Amino acid sequence: MRSDSVKKGAQQAPHRSLFNALGLTKEELDRPLIGIVSSYNEIVPGHMNLDKVVEAVKLGVAMGGGTPIVFPAIAVCDGIAMGHIGMKYSLVTRDLIADSTEAMAMAHQFDGLVMVPNCDKNVPGLLMAAARINIPTIFVSGGPMMAGRVQGKKTSLSSMFEAVGANAAGLLSDEGLLEYENKTCPTCGSCSGMYTANSMNCLTEVLGMGLRGNGTIPAVYSERIRLAKQAGMQVMELVKKNICPRDIMTEDAILNALTVDMALGCSTNSMLHLPAIAHEIGMDFEIDFANGISERTPNLCHLAPAGPTYIEDLNEAGGVYAVMSELNKKGLLHTDCMTVTGRTVGENIAGVVNRNPEVIRPIDNPYSQTGGLAVLKGNLAPDGSVVKRSAVVDEMLVHEGPARVFDCEEDAIEAIKGGRIVAGDVVVIRYVGPKGGPGMPEMLNPTSAIAGMGLGSSVALITDGRFSGASRGASIGHVSPEAAVGGPIALVEEGDIIKINIPALSIELDVPEDVLAKRKEEWQPRQPKITTGYLARYAAMVTSGNRGAVLEIPGTK
């Protein structure tokens, strides 16, 4: 066993004395040591139930013949961090989580790991760690929140943010806003739509790293506790068979994840996290090949914020496996990929039935013939940009309008809520990319303000930052190169015409090349916004959004 290096032989007597100090018995030390990475905390609604999940995992590991040992991972609530300096600390935690988990697993020589995440950066951070450490590992998440209900209609966090915009526009009373506030988030769990947390939890199933239902069983269901016990038992099977993450998360598995991403209409943040996970397995992930997958992958789900259904509805319809089963009818998946079940993708989804064709459209009756995400390129984004195509209304798929330029989110929100943004405008928010933010903050507040003000079908938003999975509309993010490194988005001036054509996968700044060249000559880099602490180190090492905002030592690739 891998853990023998810390518990066997005379040389390890000091190590055993420390295990004795933990209260571990000889019988426990004779078993495989299984690290349980607990993301429990009392600030993230999606994590407040993880103590119960962890206890169930511990029982499962013990039932399977292992010794469970818990250690922590951090997690940020993006909703609470939204709209202030805290949002700079969201994406950057993904790498802290991966690094700290690697450090704990390697320092203590565990034989296997059970990852217990739930929210936005926690899931990809632990997937990155799993690929990096490469010992038998399984995921069991905390599960999604139930949808809220306001005046008989289901709601989610995006509804709450849009209600703020509607209130600012005089379209919703203060009493109405308070009702949303009290009823939108009714239970623990990751927010109830197809936002980033639920996108990534669903994709753990597709990648083969989680058992069936990991992405969709609601947090408040006892079935979630049973799943956690099963995961604890199953990691022992993985240890016995030495099935490791890189046996599971292969290039074909990454392509499967991108395919199902298109069918589900996942958050645009998946186009940051899948490249980062791919980077850990040595795969060169070029984001624009997503367009090829999108071209052949129908969009089968319109989950909130793109439509009126929620993760609880997807669960009842058969979950992620039912979506995969529909896709497999046209041979769109690599079915020979290994999974944590010990069986292949094809074996896992055999016989799975779509129980609600209104929630999961059949493959021959999709919402659209192309996938939920698109990568746009052009002189404004030579290295690419990302839009959630399935959440864009038809009239905004092709749009042309004057740029309204802002160098920070706060100024843009003030202009939107102040009524200075009008139909036809293209709002540009720049210097908020991975380096410029630093930390590539989400732009949920401005997109929600646009929707709440009734401008969602007439105003586009373009940024070198990113969007929450709760954003909808013509919201184009991850513009690369970013403004902080002199990308073309830094050269846009007020009133410039921007042309967006999502079906043609293009985004163009309608300014003569010689004018842009002159602006480029005159452009001067901005002084870093933050020069000390973790954010400064992050800004020095982070790559652009099109590469997944992974960290690299400057001067290397």
XYZ file of C-alpha atoms in Angstrom:
557
model
C 0.000 0.000 0.000
C 1.107 3.550 -0.694
C 0.587 4.413 2.972
C 3.179 1.797 4.008
C 5.779 4.544 3.562
C 4.365 6.259 6.664
C 3.337 3.242 8.753
C 5.500 0.148 8.101
C 8.955 -0.776 9.384
C 11.217 0.314 12.224
C 12.113 3.548 10.427
C 8.449 4.575 10.607
C 8.126 4.107 14.372
C 8.007 7.914 14.880
C 5.241 8.112 12.277
C 3.268 5.400 14.078
C 3.647 7.242 17.354
C 1.910 10.208 15.748
C -0.855 7.968 14.422
C -1.183 6.672 18.002
C -1.623 10.277 19.092
C -4.583 10.463 16.692
C -6.175 7.515 18.478
C -5.740 5.126 15.542
C -5.430 1.439 16.372
C -3.128 -1.147 14.824
C -6.156 -2.619 13.071
C -6.926 0.752 11.483
C -3.327 1.209 10.381
C -3.350 -2.225 8.754
C -6.090 -1.015 6.432
C -5.770 1.395 3.484
C -5.788 5.022 4.624
C -8.443 6.969 2.728
C -8.299 10.760 2.768
C -11.708 12.419 2.745
C -11.434 15.958 1.447
C -14.214 17.820 3.226
C -15.299 21.187 1.871
C -17.688 21.756 4.777
C -18.057 25.303 6.043
C -20.741 27.549 7.520
C -20.642 30.395 4.965
C -21.595 28.622 1.708
C -25.195 27.328 1.482
C -23.986 24.550 -0.796
C -21.556 23.383 1.878
C -23.516 23.613 5.101
C -24.696 19.992 4.731
C -21.327 18.511 3.827
C -20.641 17.417 7.395
C -23.535 14.953 6.997
C -22.207 13.813 3.619
C -18.706 13.337 5.051
C -20.018 11.235 7.953
C -21.821 9.015 5.432
C -18.636 8.692 3.353
C -16.701 7.687 6.481
C -19.198 4.921 7.175
C -18.955 3.730 3.591
C -15.145 3.642 3.685
C -15.194 1.714 6.975
C -17.786 -0.733 5.602
C -15.513 -1.250 2.609
C -12.512 -2.082 4.785
C -10.675 1.234 4.825
C -9.697 3.792 7.443
C -11.275 7.193 6.726
C -9.286 10.326 7.645
C -10.819 13.767 7.042
C -8.968 16.916 6.019
C -10.379 20.237 4.740
C -10.645 22.202 1.534
C -11.828 25.801 1.287
C -14.738 27.118 -0.744
C -16.099 30.576 -1.560
C -19.785 31.380 -2.106
C -19.799 33.252 -5.404
C -23.191 34.778 -4.650
C -21.999 36.339 -1.390
C -18.691 37.355 -3.008
C -20.502 38.971 -5.949
C -20.206 42.670 -6.761
C -17.358 43.692 -4.432
C -13.661 42.934 -3.870
C -14.577 39.425 -2.728
C -15.275 38.397 -6.326
C -11.559 38.813 -7.090
C -11.018 35.896 -4.700
C -13.415 33.443 -6.342
C -11.658 31.935 -9.362
C -8.280 32.136 -7.632
C -9.455 29.666 -4.980
C -9.587 26.922 -7.614
C -5.791 26.781 -7.633
C -5.511 27.140 -3.862
C -7.834 24.136 -3.501
C -5.865 22.061 -5.997
C -2.513 22.990 -4.456
C -3.517 22.471 -0.825
C -5.154 19.110 -1.582
C -2.043 17.979 -3.443
C 0.082 19.027 -0.459
C -2.065 17.127 2.063
C -2.344 13.967 -0.037
C 1.360 13.796 -0.848
C 2.558 14.697 2.651
C 0.489 11.958 4.306
C 0.627 9.280 1.589
C -3.032 8.299 1.446
C -4.007 5.168 -0.473
C -7.134 6.765 -1.909
C -9.236 9.902 -1.760
C -12.917 10.809 -1.590
C -13.537 14.367 -2.712
C -16.563 16.046 -1.099
C -17.082 19.408 -2.876
C -20.132 21.271 -4.098
C -19.749 24.852 -5.296
C -18.238 26.690 -8.208
C -14.424 26.521 -7.900
C -14.376 23.735 -5.364
C -15.394 21.026 -7.853
C -12.898 21.882 -10.631
C -10.161 22.565 -8.078
C -10.551 19.063 -6.668
C -10.791 17.525 -10.151
C -7.495 19.233 -10.976
C -5.997 17.873 -7.755
C -7.292 14.378 -8.473
C -5.627 14.347 -11.894
C -2.407 15.722 -10.446
C -2.142 13.345 -7.460
C -3.422 10.345 -9.462
C -4.320 7.893 -6.728
C -7.710 6.094 -6.603
C -10.302 8.846 -6.144
C -14.072 9.278 -6.240
C -16.301 12.348 -5.996
C -19.523 12.800 -4.046
C -20.889 16.322 -3.931
C -23.345 18.034 -1.597
C -26.151 18.272 -4.151
C -28.295 21.069 -5.606
C -30.701 23.388 -3.800
C -34.406 22.978 -4.378
C -35.958 25.718 -6.501
C -37.669 28.574 -4.690
C -41.268 29.519 -5.304
C -42.598 33.038 -5.632
C -46.278 33.554 -6.464
C -46.574 29.970 -7.661
C -43.554 30.091 -9.982
C -40.226 28.348 -9.470
C -37.294 30.689 -8.931
C -33.542 30.544 -8.477
C -30.658 32.854 -7.629
C -30.697 34.458 -11.092
C -34.317 35.439 -10.442
C -33.156 37.171 -7.261
C -30.455 39.218 -8.979
C -32.849 40.176 -11.783
C -35.446 41.201 -9.200
C -32.944 43.790 -7.940
C -32.741 45.240 -11.460
C -36.527 45.219 -11.793
C -36.811 47.021 -8.472
C -34.307 49.668 -9.604
C -36.356 50.167 -12.784
C -39.581 50.603 -10.803
C -40.984 47.352 -12.219
C -41.043 45.565 -8.844
C -42.087 46.989 -5.497
C -39.953 46.861 -2.365
C -42.416 44.353 -0.928
C -42.054 42.208 -4.039
C -38.273 42.346 -3.751
C -38.505 41.221 -0.115
C -40.667 38.266 -1.133
C -37.989 37.165 -3.616
C -35.356 37.643 -0.922
C -37.203 35.380 1.504
C -38.261 32.637 -0.900
C -35.663 32.329 -3.667
C -33.112 30.128 -1.851
C -35.244 27.798 0.298
C -32.776 24.997 1.184
C -29.113 24.169 1.493
C -27.320 23.080 -1.692
C -25.704 24.527 -4.792
C -28.006 27.103 -6.428
C -30.860 25.375 -8.215
C -30.259 26.229 -11.895
C -27.642 25.050 -14.381
C -25.102 27.433 -12.912
C -21.400 26.713 -12.535
C -21.586 24.476 -9.452
C -24.280 22.243 -10.884
C -22.628 22.284 -14.315
C -19.390 20.953 -12.854
C -21.124 18.470 -10.545
C -23.034 17.083 -13.540
C -19.802 16.874 -15.498
C -18.167 14.770 -12.739
C -20.606 12.052 -13.790
C -19.691 12.477 -17.456
C -15.959 12.489 -16.719
C -16.499 9.219 -14.860
C -15.398 10.560 -11.468
C -18.791 10.468 -9.678
C -21.550 7.900 -9.301
C -24.907 8.277 -11.030
C -26.937 11.104 -9.495
C -23.934 12.968 -8.106
C -24.836 16.068 -10.122
C -28.611 16.054 -9.652
C -29.857 14.406 -6.436
C -31.076 17.343 -4.294
C -29.034 18.202 -1.228
C -32.005 17.661 1.087
C -32.817 14.142 -0.143
C -31.781 11.174 1.995
C -30.767 9.579 -1.300
C -27.762 11.937 -1.185
C -26.628 10.297 2.085
C -27.012 6.837 0.566
C -24.960 7.988 -2.429
C -22.207 9.167 -0.078
C -22.075 5.757 1.626
C -21.879 4.081 -1.777
C -19.019 6.399 -2.789
C -17.137 5.496 0.396
C -17.517 1.806 -0.350
C -16.672 2.247 -4.025
C -13.362 4.013 -3.389
C -12.200 0.798 -1.735
C -12.934 -1.078 -4.958
C -10.885 1.500 -6.848
C -8.004 1.002 -4.407
C -8.171 -2.780 -4.824
C -8.165 -2.497 -8.624
C -5.769 0.502 -8.661
C -8.066 2.497 -10.941
C -6.735 6.056 -10.855
C -8.037 9.421 -12.123
C -5.823 9.490 -15.201
C -7.203 6.075 -16.168
C -10.628 7.738 -16.119
C -10.085 11.398 -17.075
C -8.595 10.737 -20.498
C -8.770 12.998 -23.537
C -11.868 11.103 -24.696
C -13.484 11.683 -21.292
C -12.786 15.428 -21.568
C -14.417 15.409 -25.016
C -17.409 13.552 -23.562
C -17.704 16.247 -20.905
C -17.627 18.994 -23.518
C -20.274 17.155 -25.558
C -22.667 16.760 -22.621
C -21.900 20.362 -21.644
C -23.326 21.405 -25.017
C -26.432 19.263 -24.580
C -27.112 20.492 -21.037
C -26.380 24.169 -21.744
C -23.856 24.460 -18.928
C -22.290 27.604 -17.506
C -19.682 29.389 -19.625
C -17.336 28.811 -16.679
C -17.009 25.207 -17.805
C -14.909 26.662 -20.635
C -12.439 27.804 -17.984
C -12.511 24.634 -15.923
C -12.413 21.907 -18.592
C -9.214 23.384 -20.126
C -7.677 23.571 -16.638
C -8.538 19.928 -15.912
C -7.252 18.963 -19.360
C -4.020 20.818 -18.580
C -3.486 18.523 -15.574
C -3.625 15.406 -17.772
C -1.315 16.938 -20.380
C -4.033 17.601 -22.956
C -3.695 20.688 -25.137
C -7.222 22.110 -24.990
C -7.907 24.750 -27.642
C -11.246 26.327 -26.789
C -12.327 26.899 -30.380
C -12.536 23.169 -31.057
C -15.629 23.421 -28.861
C -17.362 24.830 -31.941
C -16.835 21.584 -33.821
C -18.403 19.641 -30.968
C -21.209 22.185 -30.738
C -21.948 21.857 -34.454
C -22.733 18.162 -34.089
C -24.253 18.198 -30.577
C -27.910 19.180 -30.156
C -28.956 21.280 -27.158
C -31.424 19.118 -25.230
C -32.006 21.072 -22.004
C -33.100 24.602 -21.155
C -32.477 24.654 -17.433
C -32.538 27.929 -15.491
C -31.467 30.571 -16.352
C -32.053 29.547 -19.981
C -35.512 28.124 -19.300
C -38.139 27.266 -16.683
C -36.758 23.924 -15.464
C -34.334 23.236 -12.627
C -31.852 20.618 -11.481
C -34.540 18.887 -9.419
C -36.494 18.459 -12.676
C -33.443 17.073 -14.463
C -33.024 14.576 -11.621
C -36.612 13.358 -11.936
C -36.232 13.070 -15.716
C -33.374 10.598 -15.358
C -30.447 12.889 -14.664
C -27.172 13.175 -16.517
C -27.193 9.528 -17.587
C -30.505 10.100 -19.413
C -28.954 13.014 -21.322
C -25.950 10.829 -22.175
C -28.277 8.053 -23.309
C -30.022 10.434 -25.714
C -26.674 11.608 -27.117
C -25.492 8.038 -27.537
C -28.408 7.340 -29.890
C -26.415 9.290 -32.467
C -23.030 7.947 -31.392
C -21.855 11.271 -29.969
C -20.008 9.837 -26.946
C -16.854 7.798 -26.423
C -18.525 4.892 -24.636
C -15.405 2.858 -23.860
C -14.104 5.313 -21.230
C -13.543 3.805 -17.762
C -15.434 5.262 -14.784
C -15.342 5.024 -10.975
C -18.075 2.377 -11.154
C -15.446 0.018 -12.561
C -17.507 -0.108 -15.736
C -17.371 1.873 -18.954
C -19.570 4.807 -19.928
C -21.457 2.552 -22.339
C -22.144 -0.019 -19.632
C -23.271 2.680 -17.185
C -25.864 4.235 -19.507
C -27.185 1.016 -21.067
C -30.956 0.877 -20.692
C -31.274 4.331 -19.122
C -34.601 5.957 -20.028
C -35.508 9.633 -20.503
C -38.501 9.981 -18.195
C -39.533 13.522 -19.193
C -39.102 14.688 -22.809
C -40.122 18.213 -21.751
C -37.061 18.500 -19.473
C -34.660 16.456 -21.606
C -35.626 16.824 -25.246
C -35.266 13.629 -27.300
C -32.293 13.637 -29.649
C -34.594 13.985 -32.674
C -36.474 16.967 -31.178
C -33.813 19.232 -29.633
C -34.103 22.882 -28.670
C -31.474 23.495 -31.341
C -29.259 21.376 -33.560
C -26.177 23.028 -32.077
C -24.836 23.053 -28.551
C -25.368 25.441 -25.658
C -21.976 27.190 -25.828
C -20.135 28.933 -28.657
C -16.636 30.343 -29.048
C -16.565 33.602 -31.009
C -13.464 34.986 -32.708
C -12.646 38.140 -34.628
C -10.513 41.256 -34.388
C -11.999 42.031 -30.966
C -11.155 38.550 -29.619
C -8.381 37.013 -31.742
C -7.843 34.194 -29.220
C -11.531 33.658 -28.599
C -14.472 34.557 -26.382
C -17.319 32.473 -24.964
C -21.105 32.881 -24.983
C -23.885 30.670 -23.619
C -25.756 30.499 -26.920
C -28.688 28.564 -25.440
C -29.456 31.488 -23.077
C -29.502 34.142 -25.853
C -32.882 35.221 -27.263
C -33.239 34.830 -31.018
C -33.258 38.560 -31.735
C -29.811 38.965 -30.128
C -28.036 36.149 -31.983
C -26.990 38.797 -34.518
C -26.492 42.272 -33.094
C -24.709 45.471 -34.038
C -24.447 48.540 -31.862
C -22.304 51.276 -30.316
C -19.824 50.423 -27.595
C -20.452 51.806 -24.121
C -17.052 51.382 -22.517
C -16.311 50.873 -18.807
C -13.040 50.010 -17.113
C -14.718 48.504 -14.061
C -17.940 46.710 -13.177
C -19.114 49.350 -10.704
C -19.246 52.135 -13.324
C -21.174 49.877 -15.706
C -23.780 49.001 -13.072
C -24.222 52.672 -12.197
C -24.843 53.507 -15.859
C -27.274 50.613 -16.342
C -29.319 51.362 -13.236
C -29.135 55.093 -13.992
C -30.914 54.563 -17.298
C -27.909 55.606 -19.423
C -27.780 52.303 -21.314
C -30.400 52.057 -24.045
C -31.658 49.456 -26.500
C -29.039 48.601 -29.111
C -26.008 49.388 -26.933
C -23.067 47.031 -26.470
C -21.738 47.350 -22.927
C -17.976 46.680 -22.713
C -16.436 45.960 -19.298
C -12.669 45.517 -19.473
C -9.550 45.292 -17.291
C -11.349 42.581 -15.330
C -9.631 39.527 -16.851
C -7.436 36.986 -15.031
C -4.539 39.468 -14.748
C -6.510 42.695 -14.913
C -9.093 41.877 -12.247
C -7.055 40.299 -10.926
C -8.987 37.081 -10.614
C -11.426 37.436 -13.533
C -14.524 38.449 -11.523
C -18.008 37.400 -12.619
C -20.352 39.961 -14.138
C -23.652 38.666 -12.751
C -24.651 42.040 -11.319
C -24.515 43.936 -14.648
C -26.130 41.124 -16.664
C -28.890 40.842 -14.078
C -29.330 44.613 -14.068
C -29.680 44.591 -17.863
C -32.298 41.822 -17.679
C -34.099 43.423 -14.744
C -34.274 46.766 -16.559
C -36.023 45.062 -19.461
C -33.031 45.318 -21.815
C -32.151 41.618 -22.058
C -33.418 41.329 -25.626
C -31.761 44.511 -26.911
C -28.406 45.056 -25.134
C -25.238 42.936 -25.329
C -22.419 42.779 -22.781
C -18.816 41.984 -23.671
C -16.020 41.498 -21.142
C -12.563 40.043 -20.602
C -13.982 38.897 -17.269
C -16.415 36.048 -16.944
C -20.049 35.367 -16.155
C -21.885 33.470 -13.485
C -23.825 30.471 -14.699
C -26.805 32.538 -13.543
C -26.199 35.107 -16.297
C -28.323 35.004 -19.428
C -28.660 37.026 -22.613
C -26.022 38.123 -25.131
C -23.263 37.955 -22.512
C -19.879 37.367 -24.152
C -16.978 36.743 -21.801
C -13.409 35.438 -21.607
C -12.377 37.887 -24.364
C -8.752 37.020 -25.109
C -6.203 38.553 -25.102
C -7.468 40.591 -22.152
C -7.151 44.359 -21.814
C -4.423 44.156 -19.162
C -1.983 42.676 -21.697
C -2.993 45.049 -24.487
C -5.627 42.907 -26.176
C -7.897 44.628 -28.707
C -10.621 45.067 -26.090
C -8.303 47.670 -24.505
C -8.469 49.708 -27.725
C -12.264 50.063 -27.915
C -13.518 53.638 -27.614
C -16.962 54.972 -26.728
C -19.292 54.790 -29.719
C -17.246 52.305 -31.778
C -19.548 49.906 -33.604
C -19.289 46.265 -32.483
C -20.753 43.509 -34.654
C -21.787 40.227 -33.023
C -22.854 37.221 -35.087
C -23.234 34.168 -32.875
C -24.365 31.749 -35.646
C -21.295 32.820 -37.670
C -19.101 32.564 -34.509
C -17.742 36.083 -35.023
C -17.207 39.216 -32.978
C -15.781 42.262 -34.753
C -14.828 45.809 -33.878
C -15.837 47.909 -36.891
C -12.822 50.227 -36.814
C -10.234 50.548 -39.638
C -7.029 48.568 -39.088
C -4.824 51.662 -39.337
C -6.849 53.374 -36.604
C -6.525 50.314 -34.369
C -2.773 50.196 -35.066
C -2.408 53.826 -33.984
C -4.417 53.183 -30.821
C -2.190 50.191 -30.098
C 0.937 52.338 -30.370
C -0.491 54.833 -27.909
C -1.767 52.239 -25.429
C 0.026 52.096 -22.083
C -0.212 49.200 -19.592
C -2.102 49.974 -16.409
C -0.435 49.776 -13.044
C -1.490 46.578 -11.234
C -4.531 47.139 -9.034
C -3.109 44.913 -6.307
C 0.617 44.559 -5.630
C 0.791 42.407 -2.482
C -0.513 39.083 -1.247
C -1.999 36.128 -3.051
C -3.787 38.127 -5.759
C -0.509 39.768 -6.821
C 1.213 36.373 -7.075
C -1.784 35.007 -8.967
C -1.760 37.900 -11.450
C 1.934 37.325 -12.136
C 1.409 33.641 -12.971
C -2.058 33.365 -14.528
C -2.601 32.733 -18.240
C -5.466 34.074 -20.348
C -9.079 32.954 -20.258
C -8.804 31.003 -23.511
C -6.250 28.718 -21.813
C -8.408 28.142 -18.752
C -6.645 30.770 -16.605
C -4.157 28.146 -15.444
C -1.084 29.159 -13.486
C 2.351 28.998 -15.056
C 5.778 30.266 -14.081
C 6.355 33.417 -16.190
C 8.380 32.656 -19.303
C 7.295 29.011 -19.506
C 4.483 27.214 -21.283
